[in-house]
């Protein structure tokens, strides 16, 4: 990335209180699966995965983990560091929903023993769901700057065995606190939004695994990027060259490289593949290791940028979120002076290193298969070392400890 400017804090000039991300944390599954195992199984060159799609390992949850246990583990870090005072809303974004009615956030609320005086809901729009939740949170904080919103994004990305999507599976949760005068990121008011009814990726209720038209989904992502970018520019968005860093939804890291080449072309300052890859490299560290975590992925790109060696104070980050189906958004935020207080690169590396590596046979046992099994009663084996466990199902009710 070339020159980086120190921008005014968002909103400060106009005397409007800033709002955005105060603190952010992540959690992931118990196991890691090196894509070398998959390449060996398919008798193909592993560089198709390591280089071609830019992914190295994927996280895989144990049988006693799911979006609730990962989401609770990430949110616990936020609550331990910030307390619960001021939190009046919990938004849980996911496309790996575990119930058609009850928000996964209510289970997290119970596990973390949060105060009763909180509204809790689930948001869904594929990988875009957490950006929708973030915008709702900003609206609530704008109405009452004393209020804070806890947002959790948690997903387990699963495709069928032996499909093109298989190497892009993954799992993770991110939790963050949205409030006025935030320490980490003040979000600016301009947004570029986009909706188009396309069938590029979907998961019917009876399936554990997503259906995807892979190549078509890449094109749909690009169309949404161009649409959201122009809408952003039409709604008082800043010039391309006023944005210092770009943080994309990363279903696989090479998707972001393709997208950045497209955006720079659209903005009239085209970058070739190595230049685009170099510009985005600081955002790739975690997603390369975790795989696609759908709604959490864009925030893991942001966390990787924060944890990179760069001094980011006062710099503007452009975010592009894409949710298949499709809804997308482009917006920006300014990194705040207090962001360094929240840097936890060592802790984040320890979370990645704590995962237990598994081989192909174990991976196949843990893969749930295509169809949801209609079981009203079962118990899971104890596998995870994480703070929360999914214990099984009793008469249709999910049990967590
Ligand atoms: P594919 O068709 O198996 O891969 O899967 P390919 O044959 O196109 O190869 C991929 C790249 O590897 C190519 O580079 C090859 O040249 C290269 P490119 O042309 O793209 O620059 N390659 C190699 N490089 C080095 N050494 C080698 C080698 N061999 C090949 N030996 C596909 C690709 C994206 C279709 C597949 O991964 C897929 O189906 N993924 C799932 C869908 C997906 O992630 N779509 C992304 C956009 S949609 C989205 O982001 C939303 C989503 O997150 C869901 C949501 O919103 O909820 C998915």
XYZ file of C-alpha atoms and ligand atoms in Angstrom:
459
model
C 0.000 0.000 0.000
C 1.378 3.419 -0.905
C 0.898 6.569 1.170
C -1.417 6.624 4.159
C -2.979 9.780 5.505
C -4.062 10.691 9.002
C -7.758 11.481 8.624
C -9.991 13.523 10.921
C -11.916 11.299 13.299
C -15.267 10.437 11.746
C -17.989 12.892 12.679
C -15.672 15.051 14.762
C -15.623 17.955 12.312
C -19.413 18.173 12.264
C -19.570 17.983 16.076
C -21.534 14.712 15.877
C -20.549 12.083 18.514
C -18.670 9.214 16.887
C -19.845 5.612 17.182
C -18.276 2.317 16.233
C -16.237 -0.583 17.561
C -14.924 -0.327 21.139
C -13.463 -3.831 21.490
C -13.385 -7.005 19.376
C -12.509 -10.675 20.005
C -12.741 -14.033 18.234
C -13.044 -17.744 18.968
C -12.910 -20.813 16.752
C -13.407 -24.582 16.658
C -11.353 -27.230 18.462
C -9.726 -28.791 15.368
C -7.641 -27.584 12.439
C -7.422 -29.387 9.110
C -4.503 -28.668 6.784
C -5.671 -28.497 3.158
C -2.674 -30.697 2.270
C -4.785 -33.615 3.598
C -7.544 -32.767 1.136
C -5.141 -32.290 -1.778
C -3.527 -35.694 -1.028
C -6.944 -37.344 -0.867
C -7.905 -35.816 -4.236
C -4.421 -36.476 -5.669
C -3.995 -32.845 -6.731
C -1.260 -30.242 -6.202
C -1.780 -28.579 -2.796
C -0.795 -25.255 -4.347
C -4.233 -25.122 -5.910
C -5.382 -24.435 -2.334
C -2.337 -22.714 -0.776
C -1.740 -20.426 -3.803
C -4.761 -20.721 -6.152
C -7.468 -19.942 -3.574
C -5.094 -18.647 -0.882
C -6.160 -20.953 1.981
C -3.914 -23.087 4.223
C -5.991 -24.682 6.996
C -9.634 -24.679 8.042
C -11.108 -24.759 11.540
C -13.487 -27.598 12.306
C -15.745 -27.619 15.352
C -15.798 -30.665 17.647
C -19.100 -32.518 17.893
C -19.805 -30.643 21.155
C -19.260 -27.199 19.587
C -21.452 -25.004 17.400
C -22.206 -21.327 16.711
C -23.468 -20.864 20.283
C -20.359 -22.248 22.028
C -18.008 -20.323 19.706
C -20.114 -17.146 19.937
C -20.241 -17.379 23.741
C -16.454 -17.920 23.940
C -15.811 -14.783 21.824
C -18.407 -12.700 23.708
C -17.028 -13.842 27.082
C -13.728 -12.123 26.234
C -15.585 -8.861 25.504
C -17.623 -9.061 28.705
C -14.587 -9.906 30.871
C -12.768 -6.847 29.536
C -15.640 -4.342 29.373
C -18.343 -5.501 31.798
C -22.038 -5.437 30.940
C -22.920 -1.882 31.909
C -24.756 -0.038 29.145
C -25.384 -3.160 27.033
C -29.105 -3.189 26.245
C -29.051 -5.130 22.972
C -27.408 -8.366 21.828
C -27.453 -9.062 18.097
C -26.388 -12.542 16.917
C -25.666 -12.776 13.193
C -25.451 -16.207 11.606
C -26.424 -18.262 8.608
C -25.747 -21.531 10.490
C -28.891 -21.151 12.604
C -29.601 -23.925 15.123
C -33.310 -23.179 15.636
C -36.056 -21.806 13.400
C -37.532 -19.707 16.204
C -35.197 -18.990 19.117
C -32.233 -16.665 18.589
C -28.854 -18.315 19.137
C -28.092 -15.107 21.065
C -30.530 -16.108 23.816
C -28.456 -19.251 24.526
C -25.338 -17.045 24.704
C -27.194 -14.661 27.002
C -27.889 -17.606 29.326
C -24.366 -19.057 29.200
C -22.812 -15.652 30.009
C -25.460 -14.861 32.651
C -26.086 -11.449 31.096
C -28.571 -9.063 32.736
C -32.269 -9.614 31.935
C -32.665 -5.996 30.752
C -31.370 -6.776 27.251
C -33.191 -7.366 23.951
C -31.685 -10.274 22.001
C -32.307 -11.137 18.367
C -30.736 -13.058 15.472
C -30.030 -11.479 12.075
C -29.602 -13.400 8.824
C -28.516 -12.534 5.297
C -25.733 -14.975 4.445
C -22.296 -13.452 5.112
C -23.754 -9.920 5.179
C -25.799 -10.579 8.364
C -23.274 -9.109 10.799
C -22.853 -5.873 8.836
C -26.651 -5.511 8.925
C -26.402 -6.042 12.713
C -23.603 -3.455 12.940
C -25.734 -0.850 11.138
C -28.681 -1.597 13.466
C -26.333 -1.223 16.432
C -25.100 2.142 15.157
C -28.716 3.291 14.814
C -29.476 2.325 18.429
C -26.351 4.087 19.708
C -27.217 7.202 17.663
C -30.664 7.285 19.345
C -29.131 6.960 22.792
C -25.351 7.371 23.033
C -25.392 5.903 26.577
C -26.389 2.505 25.192
C -23.997 -0.183 23.970
C -24.721 -3.127 21.670
C -22.979 -6.508 21.830
C -22.769 -7.998 18.330
C -21.797 -11.640 17.734
C -21.117 -13.126 14.288
C -20.672 -16.904 14.296
C -20.775 -19.466 11.507
C -19.734 -22.951 10.479
C -19.194 -23.101 6.704
C -19.960 -26.557 5.332
C -20.161 -27.864 1.782
C -20.641 -31.405 0.540
C -17.650 -33.764 0.377
C -15.835 -33.765 -2.990
C -17.355 -30.482 -4.199
C -15.529 -27.335 -5.343
C -16.612 -25.529 -2.172
C -15.079 -28.181 0.152
C -11.644 -26.495 0.532
C -13.369 -23.232 1.512
C -15.086 -24.614 4.641
C -14.232 -23.149 8.049
C -15.601 -21.983 11.390
C -15.226 -18.998 13.734
C -17.055 -16.425 15.826
C -16.321 -12.752 16.363
C -17.834 -10.586 19.096
C -17.592 -6.812 19.293
C -18.997 -3.960 21.302
C -20.594 -1.003 19.503
C -20.733 2.272 21.443
C -20.274 6.057 21.262
C -16.702 7.469 21.234
C -15.164 4.042 20.529
C -11.516 3.189 21.138
C -10.894 1.176 17.944
C -12.956 2.227 14.921
C -15.280 5.196 14.353
C -17.650 4.306 11.531
C -18.419 7.026 8.991
C -21.976 7.720 7.911
C -21.772 7.128 4.118
C -22.862 3.686 2.978
C -23.194 2.053 -0.413
C -25.858 -0.644 -0.367
C -26.929 -3.294 -2.877
C -29.527 -6.068 -3.187
C -30.054 -8.413 -6.123
C -32.139 -11.624 -6.041
C -29.604 -14.178 -7.325
C -29.288 -17.899 -6.610
C -25.508 -18.190 -6.182
C -25.386 -19.886 -2.763
C -28.166 -21.102 -0.450
C -28.895 -23.665 2.272
C -32.404 -25.166 2.442
C -33.676 -25.991 5.951
C -33.212 -29.747 5.554
C -29.491 -29.457 4.716
C -26.345 -29.124 6.835
C -24.362 -28.156 3.757
C -24.732 -25.168 1.454
C -25.509 -25.464 -2.248
C -23.414 -23.180 -4.397
C -22.851 -22.278 -8.028
C -19.167 -21.536 -7.399
C -18.062 -19.624 -10.495
C -21.389 -17.784 -10.711
C -21.016 -16.754 -7.046
C -17.642 -15.150 -7.824
C -19.296 -13.071 -10.575
C -22.223 -12.192 -8.277
C -19.720 -10.976 -5.646
C -18.035 -8.748 -8.276
C -21.370 -7.313 -9.512
C -22.331 -6.496 -5.924
C -18.953 -4.849 -5.287
C -19.327 -2.576 -8.307
C -22.954 -1.781 -7.388
C -22.194 -1.032 -3.726
C -19.114 1.048 -4.603
C -21.026 3.313 -7.013
C -23.878 3.686 -4.524
C -21.290 4.615 -1.871
C -19.802 7.267 -4.174
C -23.319 8.566 -5.000
C -23.997 8.957 -1.256
C -21.104 11.225 -0.302
C -18.517 8.451 -0.065
C -14.895 9.620 -0.187
C -12.608 9.207 -3.209
C -10.844 5.876 -3.640
C -7.459 7.463 -2.889
C -8.688 8.736 0.489
C -9.056 5.136 1.689
C -5.854 3.714 3.189
C -6.792 0.049 3.656
C -9.425 -2.275 2.221
C -11.033 -5.076 4.133
C -13.203 -7.497 2.134
C -15.425 -10.440 2.984
C -12.996 -13.345 2.436
C -14.726 -16.629 1.500
C -11.167 -17.514 0.453
C -8.422 -14.902 0.490
C -7.862 -14.912 -3.303
C -11.485 -13.775 -3.717
C -10.506 -10.502 -2.028
C -7.548 -10.124 -4.420
C -9.840 -10.574 -7.436
C -12.275 -8.074 -5.917
C -9.594 -5.479 -5.225
C -8.317 -5.727 -8.815
C -11.891 -5.102 -9.964
C -12.465 -2.175 -7.604
C -9.204 -0.468 -8.521
C -10.154 -0.835 -12.197
C -13.563 0.678 -11.472
C -11.903 3.560 -9.590
C -9.542 4.228 -12.516
C -6.341 3.204 -10.675
C -5.953 -0.462 -11.716
C -3.657 -2.768 -9.732
C -2.341 -6.039 -11.127
C -2.650 -9.299 -9.151
C 0.628 -9.046 -7.145
C -0.062 -5.387 -6.312
C -3.618 -6.111 -5.177
C -2.394 -9.109 -3.132
C 0.280 -6.977 -1.473
C -2.208 -4.207 -0.614
C -4.517 -6.674 1.134
C -1.910 -9.003 2.689
C -2.224 -7.567 6.249
C -5.917 -8.587 6.274
C -5.337 -12.256 5.352
C -3.503 -13.789 8.350
C -6.478 -15.176 10.268
C -8.840 -16.120 7.433
C -6.104 -18.183 5.721
C -5.976 -20.316 8.870
C -9.667 -20.406 9.805
C -11.346 -20.848 6.418
C -14.629 -19.188 5.535
C -16.492 -18.110 8.650
C -19.265 -16.432 6.636
C -20.620 -13.546 8.772
C -17.437 -13.348 10.911
C -14.971 -13.338 8.001
C -14.841 -9.572 7.304
C -14.149 -8.862 10.992
C -11.346 -11.438 11.067
C -9.826 -9.550 8.137
C -10.090 -6.364 10.207
C -8.570 -8.051 13.300
C -5.643 -9.294 11.215
C -5.081 -5.725 9.958
C -5.149 -4.363 13.532
C -2.686 -7.051 14.662
C -0.295 -6.394 11.768
C 2.829 -4.414 12.531
C 1.505 -1.236 10.892
C 0.751 1.994 12.766
C -2.885 2.562 11.802
C -3.880 5.519 13.929
C -6.059 8.016 12.037
C -6.206 5.870 8.902
C -9.345 5.102 6.929
C -10.424 1.521 6.259
C -12.910 0.663 3.506
C -15.076 -2.408 4.199
C -16.880 -4.495 1.601
C -19.348 -7.068 2.876
C -21.008 -9.563 0.516
C -23.772 -11.994 1.472
C -24.829 -14.457 -1.204
C -28.344 -14.233 -2.385
C -27.331 -11.290 -2.526
C -26.919 -8.250 -0.267
C -23.747 -6.159 -0.067
C -22.447 -2.961 1.465
C -19.429 -0.668 1.210
C -18.622 1.678 4.095
C -15.611 3.181 5.856
C -14.265 3.800 9.342
C -11.352 5.680 10.917
C -8.941 3.893 13.285
C -8.970 5.693 16.629
C -5.952 6.677 18.776
C -7.002 4.262 21.550
C -6.861 1.203 19.308
C -3.465 0.036 20.560
C -4.914 -0.657 24.034
C -6.925 -3.430 22.409
C -4.183 -5.165 20.438
C -3.916 -8.851 21.337
C -1.870 -10.447 18.560
C -0.261 -13.010 20.913
C -3.602 -14.052 22.385
C -5.007 -14.435 18.878
C -2.060 -16.549 17.745
C -2.527 -18.717 20.867
C -6.176 -19.345 19.894
C -5.038 -20.576 16.470
C -2.190 -22.661 17.931
C -4.479 -24.307 20.514
C -6.411 -26.112 17.760
C -5.752 -29.828 17.439
C -4.623 -30.851 13.921
C -6.587 -33.741 12.376
C -6.161 -35.903 9.290
C -8.607 -36.835 6.543
C -10.292 -39.780 8.308
C -11.153 -37.766 11.404
C -12.331 -34.895 9.182
C -14.758 -37.262 7.456
C -16.128 -38.484 10.806
C -16.724 -34.884 11.952
C -18.383 -33.807 8.687
C -22.140 -34.016 9.381
C -23.147 -35.101 5.860
C -25.713 -33.427 3.650
C -29.019 -33.902 5.433
C -30.108 -32.740 8.887
C -30.893 -35.834 11.006
C -34.323 -35.553 12.683
C -33.120 -36.672 16.160
C -35.005 -35.390 19.215
C -32.639 -37.010 21.734
C -28.881 -37.529 21.646
C -25.722 -36.789 23.652
C -22.398 -35.505 22.299
C -18.983 -36.844 23.341
C -16.815 -34.459 25.393
C -14.176 -33.182 22.953
C -13.754 -29.396 23.204
C -11.418 -27.739 25.711
C -13.327 -24.443 25.255
C -15.323 -22.781 28.047
C -18.731 -23.846 26.687
C -20.085 -27.188 25.420
C -23.029 -28.286 23.330
C -24.130 -31.367 25.293
C -26.775 -32.692 22.926
C -30.521 -32.613 22.454
C -33.245 -33.615 24.914
C -36.807 -33.869 23.571
C -35.868 -31.388 20.857
C -34.236 -28.842 23.215
C -30.546 -28.069 22.769
C -28.470 -28.364 25.933
C -25.429 -26.167 26.647
C -23.030 -26.002 29.589
P -12.485 -24.507 -8.467
O -13.389 -24.311 -9.604
O -12.243 -25.891 -8.027
O -11.070 -23.829 -8.658
O -13.035 -23.676 -7.247
P -10.364 -23.310 -10.005
O -10.143 -24.471 -10.915
O -11.082 -22.105 -10.525
O -8.984 -22.869 -9.361
C -8.939 -21.847 -8.412
C -7.662 -21.033 -8.676
O -6.541 -21.860 -8.383
C -7.485 -20.617 -10.159
O -6.936 -19.304 -10.134
C -6.466 -21.596 -10.680
O -5.713 -21.098 -11.768
C -5.606 -21.782 -9.458
P -7.780 -18.038 -10.715
O -8.089 -18.356 -12.130
O -9.046 -17.998 -9.879
O -6.885 -16.880 -10.500
N -4.810 -23.031 -9.450
C -3.542 -23.100 -9.018
N -2.695 -22.167 -8.551
C -1.432 -22.563 -8.201
N -1.020 -23.862 -8.290
C -1.817 -24.827 -8.757
C -3.154 -24.469 -9.156
N -4.221 -25.159 -9.639
C -5.230 -24.263 -9.811
N -1.388 -26.085 -8.840
C -14.462 -21.891 -6.510
C -13.134 -22.252 -7.132
C -14.458 -20.433 -6.060
C -15.582 -22.104 -7.539
C -14.686 -22.837 -5.291
O -13.711 -22.597 -4.294
C -16.054 -22.673 -4.653
O -17.069 -23.165 -5.131
N -16.108 -21.991 -3.468
C -17.357 -21.770 -2.736
C -18.102 -20.554 -3.235
C -17.378 -19.263 -2.906
O -16.582 -19.183 -1.984
N -17.720 -18.196 -3.654
C -17.134 -16.885 -3.409
C -18.082 -15.750 -3.750
S -19.669 -15.947 -2.943
C -19.345 -15.452 -1.296
O -18.338 -14.892 -0.982
C -20.415 -15.750 -0.294
C -20.149 -16.938 0.613
O -19.186 -16.608 1.579
C -21.457 -17.376 1.284
C -22.313 -16.333 1.964
O -22.453 -15.194 1.578
O -22.944 -16.734 2.910
C -19.656 -18.157 -0.135
